[in-house]
Coordinates of C-alpha atoms in Angstrom, one line a residue:
Chain A
M9 CA 98.2 146.0 55.0
T10 CA 101.8 146.2 54.0
G11 CA 103.5 146.6 50.7
G12 CA 105.9 143.7 50.8
G13 CA 103.9 140.6 50.2
F14 CA 102.9 138.5 47.2
G15 CA 99.4 139.9 47.0
A16 CA 100.6 143.5 47.3
F17 CA 103.1 143.0 44.4
V18 CA 100.3 141.6 42.2
R19 CA 98.0 144.5 43.1
R20 CA 100.6 147.1 42.3
A21 CA 101.3 145.5 38.9
H22 CA 97.6 145.4 38.1
G23 CA 97.4 149.1 39.1
A24 CA 100.2 149.9 36.7
G25 CA 98.4 148.0 33.9
H26 CA 100.4 144.8 33.8
L27 CA 99.4 141.2 34.0
V28 CA 101.7 139.2 36.3
V29 CA 102.8 136.1 34.6
Q30 CA 104.2 133.0 36.4
P31 CA 105.7 129.7 35.5
R32 CA 105.1 126.3 37.1
M33 CA 108.8 125.6 37.7
G34 CA 110.7 123.3 40.0
M35 CA 114.0 121.4 39.8
S36 CA 115.5 119.2 42.5
S37 CA 119.0 120.7 42.0
P38 CA 119.4 123.9 44.0
E39 CA 121.7 125.4 41.4
R40 CA 119.2 124.8 38.6
M41 CA 116.3 126.1 40.8
R42 CA 118.2 129.3 41.4
A43 CA 119.0 129.7 37.7
G44 CA 115.3 129.2 36.9
L45 CA 114.2 131.8 39.4
L46 CA 116.8 134.3 38.1
A47 CA 115.7 133.7 34.5
T48 CA 112.1 134.2 35.5
R49 CA 112.9 137.4 37.3
D50 CA 114.9 138.7 34.3
A51 CA 112.3 137.8 31.7
E52 CA 110.8 140.6 29.6
A53 CA 107.5 140.5 31.5
T54 CA 106.1 141.3 34.9
T55 CA 106.8 138.1 36.8
V56 CA 106.7 136.4 40.1
G57 CA 108.8 133.3 40.9
T58 CA 107.7 129.7 41.5
I59 CA 109.2 126.9 43.4
T60 CA 107.2 123.8 42.4
L61 CA 107.8 120.9 44.8
D62 CA 108.4 117.3 43.7
S63 CA 105.8 114.5 43.9
Y64 CA 107.4 112.7 46.9
T65 CA 107.2 115.8 49.0
R66 CA 103.6 116.4 47.8
V67 CA 102.4 113.0 49.1
G68 CA 104.5 113.2 52.3
D69 CA 107.0 110.5 51.3
L70 CA 109.9 112.5 52.7
E71 CA 112.1 109.5 52.9
S72 CA 112.1 109.1 49.1
A73 CA 112.7 112.8 48.6
E74 CA 115.6 112.7 51.0
L75 CA 117.1 109.7 49.3
A76 CA 116.9 111.4 46.0
V77 CA 118.7 114.4 47.4
L78 CA 121.4 112.2 48.8
E79 CA 121.8 110.2 45.7
G80 CA 121.5 113.1 43.3
V81 CA 118.5 111.6 41.5
A82 CA 116.6 114.2 39.5
L83 CA 113.0 114.8 40.7
N84 CA 110.1 116.5 39.1
G85 CA 110.3 119.4 41.5
Y86 CA 112.3 121.1 44.4
P87 CA 112.2 119.0 47.6
I88 CA 112.0 122.0 50.0
V89 CA 111.5 119.9 53.1
S90 CA 114.5 117.7 52.3
H91 CA 117.0 120.4 51.4
V92 CA 118.4 122.0 54.6
P93 CA 117.2 125.6 55.1
A94 CA 120.6 127.0 54.4
T95 CA 120.5 125.5 50.9
T96 CA 117.1 127.0 50.1
R97 CA 118.3 130.4 51.5
Q98 CA 121.2 130.2 49.0
V99 CA 118.7 129.5 46.2
L100 CA 116.7 132.6 47.1
D101 CA 119.6 134.8 48.1
G102 CA 119.4 138.2 46.5
I103 CA 116.4 137.1 44.3
H104 CA 113.4 136.9 46.6
G105 CA 112.0 140.2 47.9
P106 CA 109.3 142.9 47.5
G107 CA 110.2 143.3 43.8
F108 CA 110.2 139.6 43.1
P109 CA 108.0 137.5 45.4
V110 CA 108.3 133.7 45.2
Q111 CA 105.4 131.3 45.6
V112 CA 105.8 127.7 46.7
R113 CA 103.5 125.4 44.7
H114 CA 103.0 121.8 45.9
G115 CA 99.7 119.9 45.8
S116 CA 99.6 118.5 49.3
A117 CA 96.6 117.5 51.3
A118 CA 98.8 117.6 54.4
P119 CA 101.1 120.7 53.9
Q120 CA 102.3 121.3 57.5
D121 CA 105.9 120.2 56.8
I122 CA 105.9 122.2 53.6
F123 CA 104.6 125.4 55.2
R124 CA 107.1 125.0 58.1
A125 CA 110.0 124.6 55.5
L126 CA 108.9 127.6 53.4
T127 CA 108.4 129.9 56.4
A128 CA 111.8 128.8 57.8
V129 CA 113.5 130.4 54.7
G130 CA 111.5 133.6 54.7
L131 CA 108.8 132.7 52.2
D132 CA 105.1 133.3 52.9
A133 CA 103.2 132.6 49.7
S134 CA 101.7 129.2 48.7
E135 CA 98.6 127.6 47.3
G136 CA 96.2 124.6 47.4
G137 CA 93.1 124.0 49.5
P138 CA 91.4 121.4 51.6
V139 CA 89.2 120.2 48.7
S140 CA 91.3 120.8 45.6
Y141 CA 94.4 119.1 47.0
C142 CA 92.5 116.2 48.2
L143 CA 89.6 115.0 46.2
P144 CA 90.7 114.4 42.7
Y145 CA 94.4 113.8 43.3
G146 CA 95.1 111.5 46.2
R147 CA 94.2 109.0 48.9
V148 CA 94.0 111.3 52.0
P149 CA 90.4 111.3 53.4
L150 CA 88.7 114.6 53.0
R151 CA 88.2 114.9 56.8
E152 CA 91.9 114.7 57.3
S153 CA 92.7 117.1 54.6
V154 CA 90.3 119.7 56.1
A155 CA 92.1 119.2 59.5
H156 CA 95.5 119.5 57.9
W157 CA 94.5 122.7 56.0
T158 CA 93.0 124.2 59.1
A159 CA 96.2 123.8 61.0
S160 CA 98.3 124.9 58.0
C161 CA 96.3 128.1 57.4
E162 CA 96.4 129.1 61.0
G163 CA 100.2 128.4 61.2
L164 CA 100.7 130.6 58.1
A165 CA 98.3 133.3 59.4
A166 CA 100.5 133.5 62.6
L167 CA 103.1 135.2 60.4
R168 CA 100.9 138.3 59.9
G169 CA 102.2 141.5 61.3
A170 CA 105.8 142.6 61.5
G171 CA 105.6 143.4 57.8
A172 CA 104.4 140.0 56.6
E173 CA 101.1 139.4 54.9
P174 CA 101.1 135.7 54.1
H175 CA 99.3 134.7 50.9
L176 CA 97.4 131.6 49.8
E177 CA 95.9 130.8 46.4
T178 CA 93.0 128.4 46.0
F179 CA 93.6 125.5 43.6
G180 CA 89.8 125.0 43.5
G181 CA 89.5 126.6 40.0
C182 CA 91.6 123.8 38.5
V183 CA 89.9 120.7 39.9
L184 CA 90.4 117.7 37.5
G185 CA 92.3 120.0 35.1
Q186 CA 89.6 119.6 32.5
L187 CA 86.0 118.5 31.8
C188 CA 84.7 120.0 35.1
P189 CA 81.9 122.5 34.4
P190 CA 83.1 126.1 35.3
S191 CA 80.3 126.7 37.9
L192 CA 81.8 123.9 40.1
L193 CA 85.3 125.3 39.6
V194 CA 84.2 128.7 40.6
A195 CA 82.2 127.4 43.6
V196 CA 85.2 125.3 45.0
S197 CA 87.6 128.3 44.4
V198 CA 85.3 130.6 46.4
L199 CA 84.7 128.1 49.2
E200 CA 88.4 127.5 49.6
A201 CA 89.0 131.3 49.7
L202 CA 86.4 131.6 52.4
F203 CA 88.0 128.7 54.2
F204 CA 91.4 130.5 54.1
H205 CA 89.8 133.7 55.3
R206 CA 88.0 132.0 58.2
H207 CA 91.4 130.6 59.3
G208 CA 93.0 134.0 59.4
I209 CA 94.5 134.5 55.9
R210 CA 93.9 138.1 54.6
S211 CA 95.8 138.0 51.3
I212 CA 94.2 135.5 48.9
S213 CA 94.1 134.7 45.3
V214 CA 91.4 132.6 43.6
S215 CA 92.2 130.4 40.6
Y216 CA 90.3 129.5 37.5
A217 CA 91.7 127.2 34.8
Q218 CA 90.9 127.9 31.1
Q219 CA 88.4 125.3 29.8
T220 CA 86.8 124.7 26.4
D221 CA 84.9 127.8 25.5
P222 CA 86.2 131.4 25.8
R223 CA 82.8 133.0 26.4
Q224 CA 82.0 130.5 29.1
D225 CA 85.4 131.1 30.7
A226 CA 84.9 134.9 30.7
E227 CA 81.5 134.3 32.4
A228 CA 83.1 132.1 34.9
V229 CA 85.8 134.6 35.9
A230 CA 83.2 137.3 36.1
A231 CA 81.1 135.1 38.4
L232 CA 84.3 134.3 40.5
R233 CA 85.0 138.1 40.9
G234 CA 81.4 138.8 41.8
L235 CA 81.2 136.1 44.4
C236 CA 84.6 137.2 45.9
A237 CA 83.5 140.8 46.1
R238 CA 80.5 139.6 48.0
F239 CA 82.1 137.1 50.3
L240 CA 85.6 138.4 51.0
P241 CA 85.6 141.6 53.0
D242 CA 88.8 143.0 54.6
T243 CA 90.8 140.8 52.2
E244 CA 93.4 141.7 49.6
W245 CA 92.3 139.3 46.8
H246 CA 93.0 138.8 43.1
V247 CA 92.2 136.3 40.4
V248 CA 94.8 134.0 38.8
V249 CA 94.0 132.3 35.5
Y250 CA 95.7 129.1 34.5
A251 CA 96.5 128.3 30.9
Y252 CA 94.6 125.1 30.0
M253 CA 95.4 122.3 32.4
G254 CA 94.4 119.3 30.3
L255 CA 96.0 117.6 27.3
Y256 CA 98.0 120.4 25.8
P257 CA 98.4 121.0 22.0
E258 CA 101.4 119.1 20.5
T259 CA 102.3 121.6 17.9
E260 CA 104.2 124.8 18.6
H261 CA 101.6 127.0 16.9
G262 CA 98.8 125.2 18.8
A263 CA 100.6 125.6 22.1
Y264 CA 101.2 129.3 21.5
R265 CA 97.6 129.9 20.3
L266 CA 96.2 128.3 23.4
L267 CA 98.5 130.3 25.7
G268 CA 97.6 133.5 23.9
K269 CA 93.9 132.8 24.5
A270 CA 94.6 132.2 28.2
A271 CA 96.4 135.6 28.3
E272 CA 93.5 137.3 26.6
L273 CA 91.1 135.6 29.0
A274 CA 93.1 136.9 31.9
V275 CA 93.3 140.5 30.7
T276 CA 89.8 140.9 29.3
T277 CA 88.2 139.6 32.6
G278 CA 90.3 142.0 34.6
S279 CA 92.3 139.2 36.2
E280 CA 95.7 140.0 37.8
R281 CA 97.9 137.0 37.3
L282 CA 98.4 134.1 34.8
I283 CA 100.1 130.7 35.2
V284 CA 101.6 129.8 31.8
K285 CA 102.1 126.6 29.9
T286 CA 104.8 125.9 27.4
V287 CA 105.4 124.2 24.0
A288 CA 106.9 121.2 25.7
E289 CA 103.9 120.6 28.0
S290 CA 102.4 117.7 25.9
R291 CA 105.7 115.8 26.0
R292 CA 107.7 116.4 29.2
I293 CA 108.5 118.9 32.0
P294 CA 109.6 122.1 30.2
T295 CA 113.1 123.6 30.4
V296 CA 113.8 127.0 31.8
A297 CA 114.2 128.5 28.4
E298 CA 110.8 127.1 27.3
N299 CA 109.2 128.6 30.4
I300 CA 110.8 132.0 29.7
A301 CA 109.6 132.0 26.1
A302 CA 106.0 131.2 27.4
L303 CA 106.2 134.0 30.0
E304 CA 107.3 136.6 27.4
Y305 CA 104.8 135.5 24.8
A306 CA 101.9 135.7 27.3
A307 CA 103.1 139.1 28.5
A308 CA 103.2 140.4 24.9
V309 CA 99.7 139.2 24.2
A310 CA 98.5 140.7 27.5
A311 CA 100.1 144.1 26.7
R312 CA 98.0 144.5 23.6
T313 CA 94.7 143.2 25.1
P314 CA 92.2 145.6 26.6
R315 CA 90.3 145.0 29.9
T316 CA 86.7 144.4 29.0
P317 CA 85.1 142.5 32.0
L318 CA 81.6 141.2 31.7
D319 CA 78.9 141.8 34.3
A320 CA 79.4 139.3 37.1
T321 CA 75.8 138.1 37.5
G322 CA 73.0 137.3 35.1
T323 CA 74.7 134.3 33.5
Q324 CA 74.0 130.6 34.0
T325 CA 77.5 130.1 35.3
Y326 CA 76.9 132.7 38.0
A327 CA 73.5 131.2 38.9
E328 CA 75.0 127.7 39.2
A329 CA 78.1 128.8 41.2
A330 CA 76.1 130.9 43.6
A331 CA 73.6 128.0 44.2
L332 CA 76.5 125.7 44.9
V333 CA 78.3 128.1 47.3
N334 CA 75.1 128.9 49.1
G335 CA 74.1 125.3 49.3
V336 CA 77.4 124.6 51.2
L337 CA 77.3 127.7 53.5
E338 CA 73.8 126.9 54.8
L339 CA 75.0 123.4 56.0
D340 CA 77.0 124.5 59.0
D341 CA 78.6 127.6 60.5
D342 CA 82.0 125.8 60.5
L343 CA 83.0 125.8 56.8
G344 CA 85.2 122.6 57.2
T345 CA 82.2 120.7 58.6
A346 CA 80.0 122.2 55.9
L347 CA 82.4 121.0 53.1
L348 CA 82.5 117.5 54.6
T349 CA 78.7 117.3 54.7
A350 CA 78.4 118.8 51.2
F351 CA 80.6 116.0 49.8
A352 CA 79.0 113.3 51.9
E353 CA 75.5 114.3 50.7
G354 CA 76.6 114.9 47.1
R355 CA 75.8 118.6 47.2
L356 CA 79.3 119.0 45.8
D357 CA 80.1 116.2 43.4
V358 CA 83.2 116.2 41.1
P359 CA 82.5 114.4 37.8
Y360 CA 84.8 111.4 37.0
C361 CA 86.6 111.8 40.4
L362 CA 87.9 108.5 41.8
H363 CA 88.2 109.6 45.5
P364 CA 86.0 107.6 47.9
D365 CA 84.7 110.8 49.6
N366 CA 83.2 112.0 46.3
A367 CA 79.6 110.9 45.6
G368 CA 80.5 110.2 41.9
F369 CA 77.0 110.7 40.6
S370 CA 77.7 113.8 38.5
R371 CA 78.9 113.7 34.8
S372 CA 79.9 116.3 32.4
Y373 CA 80.3 116.6 28.6
I374 CA 81.4 119.1 25.9
A375 CA 78.3 120.4 24.2
A376 CA 78.2 120.9 20.4
D377 CA 78.9 124.7 20.9
G378 CA 82.0 123.9 22.9
R379 CA 80.7 124.8 26.3
L380 CA 81.2 122.4 29.2
A381 CA 77.8 121.2 30.4
W382 CA 76.3 118.8 32.9
A383 CA 75.2 115.3 31.8
D384 CA 74.1 114.5 35.3
I385 CA 74.0 116.9 38.3
G386 CA 73.6 114.0 40.8
K387 CA 72.4 115.5 44.1
M388 CA 73.8 119.0 43.6
P389 CA 71.4 121.8 44.2
L390 CA 71.2 122.7 40.5
N391 CA 67.7 121.6 39.7
G392 CA 66.0 124.2 37.5
I393 CA 69.2 126.1 37.2
A394 CA 71.6 123.9 35.1
D395 CA 70.7 122.6 31.6
V396 CA 71.2 118.9 31.9
R397 CA 71.5 116.4 29.0
P398 CA 70.7 113.0 30.3
A399 CA 73.9 110.9 30.9
Q400 CA 74.8 108.3 28.3
A401 CA 77.4 105.6 28.8
V402 CA 80.8 107.0 27.7
T403 CA 83.3 104.8 25.9
A404 CA 87.0 105.0 26.3
A405 CA 87.3 106.4 22.8
E406 CA 84.7 109.1 23.5
L407 CA 86.4 110.0 26.8
L408 CA 89.7 110.3 25.0
D409 CA 88.0 112.4 22.3
S410 CA 86.6 114.8 24.9
L411 CA 90.0 114.9 26.8
S412 CA 91.7 115.8 23.4
Y413 CA 89.1 118.3 22.3
V414 CA 91.2 121.4 23.1
R415 CA 94.4 119.8 21.9
R416 CA 92.8 118.9 18.6
S417 CA 91.1 122.3 18.1
F418 CA 94.4 124.2 18.7
D419 CA 96.7 121.9 16.8
R420 CA 94.6 122.5 13.7
R421 CA 96.5 125.2 11.7
D422 CA 94.9 128.7 11.7
P423 CA 97.1 131.0 9.5
E424 CA 95.7 134.2 11.0
D425 CA 96.5 133.3 14.6
T426 CA 99.9 132.1 13.6
R427 CA 100.7 135.4 12.0
A428 CA 99.6 137.2 15.2
R429 CA 101.9 135.0 17.2
E430 CA 104.9 135.7 14.9
T431 CA 104.5 139.5 15.3
A432 CA 104.2 139.2 19.1
R433 CA 107.3 137.1 19.6
P434 CA 110.3 139.0 21.0
Chain B
M9 CA 80.1 104.2 32.7
S10 CA 80.3 102.1 35.8
P11 CA 80.4 103.7 39.2
F12 CA 83.8 104.0 40.9
P13 CA 85.4 102.0 42.3
A14 CA 84.1 99.0 40.5
R15 CA 84.0 95.8 42.5
P16 CA 84.3 92.4 40.8
A17 CA 82.0 89.5 41.3
P18 CA 83.3 86.7 43.4
G19 CA 85.4 84.1 41.5
D20 CA 86.0 86.5 38.6
Q21 CA 89.6 87.7 38.1
P22 CA 89.6 91.5 37.7
V23 CA 92.3 93.7 36.3
L24 CA 93.9 95.9 38.9
V25 CA 94.5 99.5 37.8
A26 CA 96.8 101.7 39.9
G27 CA 98.5 105.1 39.7
G28 CA 102.2 105.5 40.5
I29 CA 103.2 105.8 44.1
S30 CA 103.7 109.5 43.9
D31 CA 101.4 110.2 40.9
S32 CA 98.2 112.2 41.5
H33 CA 96.9 112.1 37.9
T34 CA 93.6 110.3 37.4
W35 CA 92.3 110.8 33.8
N36 CA 94.7 108.1 32.7
L37 CA 93.1 105.8 35.2
V38 CA 89.6 106.6 34.2
Y39 CA 90.5 106.0 30.6
L40 CA 92.1 102.7 31.3
Q41 CA 89.1 101.5 33.3
L42 CA 86.8 102.2 30.4
L43 CA 89.2 100.6 27.9
L44 CA 89.5 97.5 30.0
E45 CA 85.7 97.2 30.6
E46 CA 85.2 97.5 26.9
H47 CA 87.5 94.5 26.5
G48 CA 85.3 92.5 28.8
H49 CA 87.4 92.8 32.0
R50 CA 86.2 93.8 35.4
V51 CA 88.3 96.5 36.8
V52 CA 89.3 97.4 40.4
N53 CA 90.5 100.9 40.1
L54 CA 92.8 101.8 43.0
G55 CA 93.1 105.5 42.0
P56 CA 96.2 107.7 42.2
C57 CA 99.2 107.6 44.5
V58 CA 99.1 103.8 45.2
P59 CA 101.7 102.7 47.8
E60 CA 103.3 99.3 47.3
D61 CA 101.7 97.9 50.5
L62 CA 98.2 98.8 49.2
L63 CA 98.9 97.3 45.8
I64 CA 100.2 94.1 47.3
A65 CA 97.2 93.8 49.7
E66 CA 94.7 94.4 46.9
A67 CA 96.5 92.0 44.6
L68 CA 96.4 89.3 47.3
A69 CA 92.7 90.0 47.9
H70 CA 91.6 90.0 44.2
R71 CA 94.1 87.7 42.5
P72 CA 94.0 89.8 39.4
A73 CA 94.3 88.6 35.8
L74 CA 96.6 91.6 35.2
I75 CA 98.0 94.6 37.1
V76 CA 98.3 97.8 35.2
V77 CA 100.4 100.6 36.7
S78 CA 100.0 104.0 35.0
S79 CA 102.0 107.1 35.6
V80 CA 102.4 110.5 33.9
N81 CA 104.2 112.7 36.5
G82 CA 107.8 111.8 35.5
H83 CA 108.4 109.5 38.4
G84 CA 107.0 106.5 36.7
Y85 CA 110.3 104.8 36.1
H86 CA 111.5 105.1 39.7
D87 CA 108.1 104.5 41.3
G88 CA 107.4 101.6 39.0
M89 CA 110.7 99.9 39.8
R90 CA 109.9 100.2 43.5
T91 CA 106.4 98.8 43.0
V92 CA 107.3 95.8 40.9
T93 CA 110.3 94.9 43.0
R94 CA 108.2 94.7 46.1
L95 CA 105.4 93.0 44.3
R96 CA 107.7 90.3 42.9
E97 CA 109.3 89.7 46.3
H98 CA 106.0 88.8 47.7
P99 CA 105.2 85.1 47.9
G100 CA 102.2 84.4 45.7
L101 CA 102.6 87.4 43.5
A102 CA 105.7 86.3 41.6
A103 CA 103.7 85.3 38.5
V104 CA 100.8 87.7 38.3
P105 CA 101.0 89.6 35.0
A106 CA 102.0 93.2 35.5
V107 CA 102.5 96.0 33.0
I108 CA 103.4 99.7 33.3
G109 CA 102.8 102.6 31.0
G110 CA 102.5 106.3 30.5
K111 CA 105.0 109.2 30.6
L112 CA 107.7 107.4 32.7
G113 CA 110.6 109.9 32.9
I114 CA 110.9 113.7 33.5
A115 CA 112.7 114.2 30.2
G116 CA 110.3 112.3 27.9
P117 CA 110.0 108.6 27.1
C118 CA 112.3 106.1 28.8
G119 CA 115.3 104.9 26.9
A120 CA 115.9 101.3 25.9
D121 CA 118.1 100.7 29.0
E122 CA 115.3 101.9 31.3
V123 CA 112.7 99.8 29.5
A124 CA 115.0 96.8 29.9
A125 CA 115.5 97.5 33.6
L126 CA 111.8 97.7 34.2
R127 CA 111.3 94.4 32.4
A128 CA 114.2 92.8 34.3
A129 CA 112.6 94.0 37.6
G130 CA 109.4 92.2 36.8
Y131 CA 107.1 94.0 34.3
D132 CA 105.8 91.8 31.5
A133 CA 105.5 94.8 29.2
V134 CA 106.4 98.5 29.2
F135 CA 104.3 101.0 27.2
D136 CA 104.9 104.7 26.5
D137 CA 102.0 107.1 26.0
S138 CA 102.0 107.0 22.2
A139 CA 99.0 105.8 20.0
E140 CA 101.1 102.8 18.9
S141 CA 101.6 101.8 22.5
V142 CA 97.9 102.1 23.2
A143 CA 97.3 99.8 20.2
A144 CA 99.9 97.4 21.5
F145 CA 98.3 97.4 25.0
R146 CA 94.9 96.6 23.4
R147 CA 96.4 93.7 21.4
M148 CA 97.9 92.4 24.7
L149 CA 94.5 92.6 26.4
G150 CA 93.1 90.4 23.6
T151 CA 95.6 87.6 24.6
L152 CA 94.7 87.6 28.3
P153 CA 93.1 84.3 29.3
Q154 CA 90.8 85.7 31.9
R155 CA 87.9 87.6 30.4
A156 CA 84.5 88.2 31.9
L157 CA 81.6 86.8 29.8
V158 CA 79.6 89.8 28.8

């Protein structure tokens, strides 16, 4: 294992007692992208850089991305396949290196072109997964996504050696963004990490997105760590926590309180990295300055939070996640085949997911105590493990109410937390 | 809640719900399906990232009472223009009611010029993602002639 890669940087920072914080940042203009990376590098925090790609590149509509580059139309991210390599090298020149690794974030079920483009400019860190970048978010059949991700992992793994240790992060811990019970998030994250490993990747991070209840989230991250320790030998791995991925608070104090809780979740659970969200999140794509403020705030909260991880096992979240993972692994020696069978048989079943390859029998709800729970487990192997409240018909208003639960809770003014934020701000 | 994707009964004009061409978000589509069903409409939910050709094919197959395009990824304006331009060019789909809504620009809500351009290109109404716009959308649903008897 070498010292130059994305995973090694995060490990060193963790060893030195720092949480690595990272924005989700991408602009179509090379000049603005470079300025964003520089500002991230120079923030008062231990940071890694992000190049988030645009939606056209994500869905493989390279013609539209190219047209936007030619016409100078602003996109919601950096079109790395459509900019010539020399342009992206200029964006990265003197910025990217062992002291400031840069990850390409995209969201593609067919990332071969993206991986080719990022390796062509000397990058080797990305993220996604055969399930999490397919099922909730697009139209690509799961079978094709598994094949695309197999080829992509193997292509990236071919960079190993000669000082490179390519890194992949699972997006499985963020499936749906919100209202997905943590055990399923943990299971998909672990399974995608195993998928990466079986296709030759040896530096991996596993994601988990903050949900509705801090205690349940802490249990989930502990379960994730426990399962990775068990299933990922000879692998450099770490956990990345995402600040809440659903409807974000609209007030400044609410947005900062929620981000602060995400930083606390990351540090207390012993996690190594945090993807931040900003005050602008509820309205539009944030500016560079808003991202820097979020990075510095999260770093300040992290610096004053002690590491107090829970025991990995012995929780309901662990029991459910382990049952889901084992239920898939026993289906086939080939993990890609096992994942396809699992979804076809409903052994993995994402609630409220519109994709035709998802069984669609499962349903979730927010319990009175704030924890995410199952209203229906469908055919998932959770009988006798999960507490299930029989499903009721959900109205549009009730769904919106659930989707807004975190926003509402954090927008409510809490003087004590607001004071804490004021003293933490640089 | 009905299973996805819902399929309408023969002879019954559904409402077609579609995400933007490049937009992977789905909670907006789930919410719209429930809202439309509560207003008595059958819904064909095409899910996220709907290309123009698919929308046109589904519109020809279902002859919907209304097409609802929803987008929150910031490309809604550009994707929505492409979609409706292609839709209106197609013989037989010139008059089907179509609306668009959500977060349509990367820098916040569309300005008046962009809203006017979307309407000129063929949308019957343009909504942002505010509570007032949701209320306006609901009022519009009440005026639609085709409602399932439930």
